[in-house]
Structure formats: C-alpha cells, structure tokens
Amino acid sequence: MARDMNRPTMKISYNAPVTITFALVCLAALAANHFTNGWANATLFSVYRCSLLADPLGFFRFFGHVLGHGGYAHYIGNMVLILVLGPNLEDRFGSWNVLWAILFTALVSGLVQFLFFPGTALLGASGIVFMMILLSSFGGVRNGTIPTTLILVAIFYLGGELWDAVFVDDNVSQLTHIIGGLCGTVLGFALSGRK
C-alpha cells in the first residue's frame, strides 16, 4: 500500500520546556512524598523556620517548596493553570526568563515565610500560578500603555486574595498568592522594558 506523501504527520512537541519540566518535577515530588509517607514534603518540599547551620537543606527549601504539594488535588489545581499559562509566557518572554521568574518568585515567597511566619510551613506552586497570571497580563503592554485587562486582573486576583486573607479562615496562604502576583507584576514591567 502506497503512503500518501502529502499527508502531514503529527508529532509531539516539547513546546514549553520550562513549564513541562516544572510540572513533571512537581509530579515526581508528589510521588516521592507519597512513597516516603510525608518525609519528602517535610524535609525537602516545605519551607519553614530552622537553623540554617544545623539544617543546610533549609537553603534548598527556599526554592524547593514550590515543588511540593499536599495531595493530587492540590497538584492538579496548580498544574492546570501553569500548563495553560506557561507556554504563552515562554513564547513571549523566552524559556530562560520564565525559569528565572519561577526561581525569583520561589525565593521571595520562601524568604517571607522563613522570616515572618516561624510557626508554619509553606508548600505548593500557587505563588508561581499567581506570578504567571499577572505576568501573562503584560501581553497587552505596548507603546507605553497599560491595558485595562492588566488592571482588572490585578484588582480581581489580588483584591480577592486580600479579601480572603482578612475574612476567610482556611488553610490557604493568601500572602503567597499576593507575593506571587506582586512578583509577576514587577517581572512583567522588567521583561516588557517598562520603568
């Protein structure tokens, strides 16, 4: 049987290497936590106050906390948004810039948790999600104008998180979401070449 040479073939593309790799590493961290009965999250994938001299893994946790998740639902909730937003950000700003944005946001949120909340631990990629949401809003920043969509996203997401932080008693770190959104805003202006 002759093959039709004009028919296009479908190929799988690793189109957003930072985004896909981040999602896969988070999945590996979730599996590691499951198979170690919570040891991986407690030791590697949560940031909390500790003596950095006695526990050098504390330095890793400043970044590693964004890889850990409390369960599959927590993981999926974050990864769906990251997998939707990440490829567009990598196309617009480049993969290296998205990687640095993830590392910057992880470090800032990790340091804030370490310095100001000694009695609690933080894990999850929700700060990265909020950074990506605000950073993606900068897609319309052109010719020195700030699009209304950017303002609305900031009001809805950051305003909603401020409301929840004050009026809702849950186990969600709204401060991390706010920090992620602020990091996304700062990085958006920096990567868009705006002052």
CSV table of C-alpha atoms in Angstrom, one decimal:
chain,number,residue,atom,x,y,z
A,1,MET,CA,0.0,0.0,0.0
A,2,ALA,CA,1.5,3.3,-1.1
A,3,ARG,CA,1.8,6.0,1.5
A,4,ASP,CA,0.4,9.5,0.9
A,5,MET,CA,3.4,11.8,0.9
A,6,ASN,CA,1.3,15.0,1.1
A,7,ARG,CA,-0.4,14.0,4.3
A,8,PRO,CA,1.1,15.8,7.3
A,9,THR,CA,2.3,13.6,10.2
A,10,MET,CA,1.6,14.5,13.8
A,11,LYS,CA,4.5,14.9,16.2
A,12,ILE,CA,4.6,15.5,19.9
A,13,SER,CA,6.5,18.7,20.7
A,14,TYR,CA,8.2,19.6,23.9
A,15,ASN,CA,6.9,23.1,23.2
A,16,ALA,CA,7.4,24.7,26.6
A,17,PRO,CA,10.5,23.1,28.2
A,18,VAL,CA,10.5,25.0,31.5
A,19,THR,CA,6.7,24.7,32.1
A,20,ILE,CA,6.6,21.0,31.2
A,21,THR,CA,9.7,20.2,33.2
A,22,PHE,CA,8.4,22.1,36.2
A,23,ALA,CA,5.1,20.1,36.1
A,24,LEU,CA,7.0,16.8,35.8
A,25,VAL,CA,9.4,17.6,38.7
A,26,CYS,CA,6.4,18.6,40.8
A,27,LEU,CA,4.7,15.3,39.9
A,28,ALA,CA,7.9,13.4,40.9
A,29,ALA,CA,8.0,15.4,44.2
A,30,LEU,CA,4.3,14.4,44.8
A,31,ALA,CA,5.2,10.7,44.2
A,32,ALA,CA,8.3,10.9,46.4
A,33,ASN,CA,6.2,12.3,49.2
A,34,HIS,CA,3.6,9.6,48.8
A,35,PHE,CA,6.2,6.8,48.9
A,36,THR,CA,8.1,8.3,51.8
A,37,ASN,CA,4.9,8.8,53.9
A,38,GLY,CA,5.3,12.6,54.1
A,39,TRP,CA,9.1,12.7,54.7
A,40,ALA,CA,9.8,14.3,51.3
A,41,ASN,CA,7.5,17.3,51.9
A,42,ALA,CA,8.7,17.7,55.5
A,43,THR,CA,12.3,17.5,54.6
A,44,LEU,CA,12.6,18.9,51.0
A,45,PHE,CA,9.4,20.5,49.7
A,46,SER,CA,8.2,22.8,52.5
A,47,VAL,CA,9.8,26.0,53.7
A,48,TYR,CA,9.8,26.8,57.5
A,49,ARG,CA,12.0,28.4,60.1
A,50,CYS,CA,15.0,26.4,61.0
A,51,SER,CA,18.7,26.8,61.9
A,52,LEU,CA,20.4,27.0,58.5
A,53,LEU,CA,23.7,25.9,60.1
A,54,ALA,CA,22.1,22.8,61.6
A,55,ASP,CA,19.9,22.1,58.6
A,56,PRO,CA,21.6,23.0,55.4
A,57,LEU,CA,18.6,21.7,53.4
A,58,GLY,CA,16.9,24.9,54.5
A,59,PHE,CA,18.7,26.7,51.7
A,60,PHE,CA,17.2,24.2,49.2
A,61,ARG,CA,13.7,24.6,50.7
A,62,PHE,CA,13.7,28.3,49.8
A,63,PHE,CA,13.3,27.1,46.2
A,64,GLY,CA,12.1,23.5,46.7
A,65,HIS,CA,8.9,24.4,48.5
A,66,VAL,CA,7.2,25.3,45.2
A,67,LEU,CA,7.7,21.7,44.0
A,68,GLY,CA,5.8,20.1,46.9
A,69,HIS,CA,2.0,19.6,47.1
A,70,GLY,CA,-0.3,18.3,49.8
A,71,GLY,CA,-2.0,15.9,47.5
A,72,TYR,CA,-3.2,15.2,44.0
A,73,ALA,CA,-6.0,17.7,44.0
A,74,HIS,CA,-3.6,20.5,45.2
A,75,TYR,CA,-1.1,19.5,42.5
A,76,ILE,CA,-3.7,19.4,39.7
A,77,GLY,CA,-5.2,22.7,40.8
A,78,ASN,CA,-1.9,24.4,40.3
A,79,MET,CA,-0.6,22.5,37.3
A,80,VAL,CA,-3.6,23.1,35.1
A,81,LEU,CA,-3.1,26.8,35.3
A,82,ILE,CA,0.7,26.6,35.0
A,83,LEU,CA,0.3,24.4,31.9
A,84,VAL,CA,-2.1,26.8,30.3
A,85,LEU,CA,-0.2,30.0,31.2
A,86,GLY,CA,3.4,28.8,30.9
A,87,PRO,CA,3.7,28.0,27.2
A,88,ASN,CA,2.4,31.5,26.2
A,89,LEU,CA,4.9,33.1,28.7
A,90,GLU,CA,7.7,31.1,27.2
A,91,ASP,CA,6.7,32.2,23.7
A,92,ARG,CA,6.5,35.8,24.8
A,93,PHE,CA,9.4,36.2,27.2
A,94,GLY,CA,11.6,33.2,26.5
A,95,SER,CA,12.2,30.0,28.5
A,96,TRP,CA,15.1,31.3,30.4
A,97,ASN,CA,13.2,34.3,31.6
A,98,VAL,CA,10.3,32.1,32.7
A,99,LEU,CA,12.8,29.9,34.6
A,100,TRP,CA,14.3,33.0,36.4
A,101,ALA,CA,10.8,34.2,37.2
A,102,ILE,CA,9.9,30.9,38.8
A,103,LEU,CA,13.1,30.9,40.8
A,104,PHE,CA,12.7,34.6,41.8
A,105,THR,CA,9.1,34.1,43.0
A,106,ALA,CA,10.1,30.9,44.9
A,107,LEU,CA,12.9,32.6,46.7
A,108,VAL,CA,10.9,35.7,47.6
A,109,SER,CA,7.9,33.7,48.9
A,110,GLY,CA,10.3,31.3,50.7
A,111,LEU,CA,12.2,34.1,52.4
A,112,VAL,CA,9.0,35.8,53.5
A,113,GLN,CA,7.7,32.6,55.0
A,114,PHE,CA,11.0,31.8,56.7
A,115,LEU,CA,11.4,35.3,58.2
A,116,PHE,CA,7.9,36.3,59.2
A,117,PHE,CA,6.0,33.0,59.9
A,118,PRO,CA,8.2,30.9,62.2
A,119,GLY,CA,5.4,28.6,63.4
A,120,THR,CA,4.1,27.4,60.0
A,121,ALA,CA,5.3,25.6,56.9
A,122,LEU,CA,4.6,26.5,53.3
A,123,LEU,CA,4.5,24.3,50.2
A,124,GLY,CA,2.9,24.4,46.7
A,125,ALA,CA,3.2,26.3,43.5
A,126,SER,CA,0.2,28.7,43.9
A,127,GLY,CA,2.6,31.6,44.2
A,128,ILE,CA,4.0,30.6,40.8
A,129,VAL,CA,0.5,30.4,39.4
A,130,PHE,CA,-0.3,34.0,40.6
A,131,MET,CA,3.0,35.2,39.2
A,132,MET,CA,2.2,33.7,35.9
A,133,ILE,CA,-1.4,35.1,35.9
A,134,LEU,CA,-0.1,38.7,36.5
A,135,LEU,CA,2.9,38.2,34.1
A,136,SER,CA,0.6,37.0,31.3
A,137,SER,CA,-1.5,40.1,31.7
A,138,PHE,CA,1.5,42.0,30.4
A,139,GLY,CA,0.9,40.6,26.9
A,140,GLY,CA,-1.0,43.7,26.0
A,141,VAL,CA,1.6,46.2,27.3
A,142,ARG,CA,2.6,48.1,24.2
A,143,ASN,CA,3.7,51.7,23.3
A,144,GLY,CA,3.8,52.8,26.9
A,145,THR,CA,0.2,52.0,27.6
A,146,ILE,CA,-1.2,49.7,30.4
A,147,PRO,CA,-4.1,47.6,29.2
A,148,THR,CA,-7.4,47.6,31.2
A,149,THR,CA,-7.2,43.8,31.3
A,150,LEU,CA,-4.0,44.1,33.4
A,151,ILE,CA,-5.7,46.4,35.9
A,152,LEU,CA,-8.8,44.2,36.1
A,153,VAL,CA,-6.7,41.1,36.7
A,154,ALA,CA,-4.7,42.8,39.4
A,155,ILE,CA,-7.9,44.0,41.1
A,156,PHE,CA,-9.8,40.7,40.8
A,157,TYR,CA,-7.0,38.4,41.8
A,158,LEU,CA,-5.0,40.4,44.3
A,159,GLY,CA,-8.2,42.1,45.7
A,160,GLY,CA,-9.8,38.7,46.1
A,161,GLU,CA,-6.7,37.4,47.9
A,162,LEU,CA,-6.7,40.4,50.2
A,163,TRP,CA,-10.4,39.8,51.0
A,164,ASP,CA,-9.8,36.1,51.7
A,165,ALA,CA,-6.8,36.9,53.9
A,166,VAL,CA,-8.9,39.1,56.1
A,167,PHE,CA,-12.3,37.4,56.1
A,168,VAL,CA,-11.8,33.7,55.2
A,169,ASP,CA,-10.4,31.2,57.7
A,170,ASP,CA,-8.9,28.4,55.6
A,171,ASN,CA,-5.6,26.6,55.2
A,172,VAL,CA,-4.5,28.6,52.1
A,173,SER,CA,-1.7,31.1,52.2
A,174,GLN,CA,-3.2,34.2,50.5
A,175,LEU,CA,0.0,36.0,51.3
A,176,THR,CA,1.9,33.6,49.0
A,177,HIS,CA,-0.7,34.4,46.2
A,178,ILE,CA,-0.2,38.1,46.8
A,179,ILE,CA,3.6,37.8,46.8
A,180,GLY,CA,3.4,35.8,43.5
A,181,GLY,CA,1.1,38.4,42.0
A,182,LEU,CA,3.5,41.2,43.0
A,183,CYS,CA,6.5,39.3,41.6
A,184,GLY,CA,4.6,38.8,38.4
A,185,THR,CA,3.8,42.5,38.2
A,186,VAL,CA,7.4,43.5,38.9
A,187,LEU,CA,8.8,40.9,36.4
A,188,GLY,CA,6.2,42.0,33.8
A,189,PHE,CA,7.4,45.6,33.9
A,190,ALA,CA,11.0,44.5,33.8
A,191,LEU,CA,10.6,42.0,31.0
A,192,SER,CA,8.4,44.4,29.0
A,193,GLY,CA,11.2,47.0,29.2
A,194,ARG,CA,9.0,49.4,31.1
A,195,LYS,CA,10.1,51.5,34.0
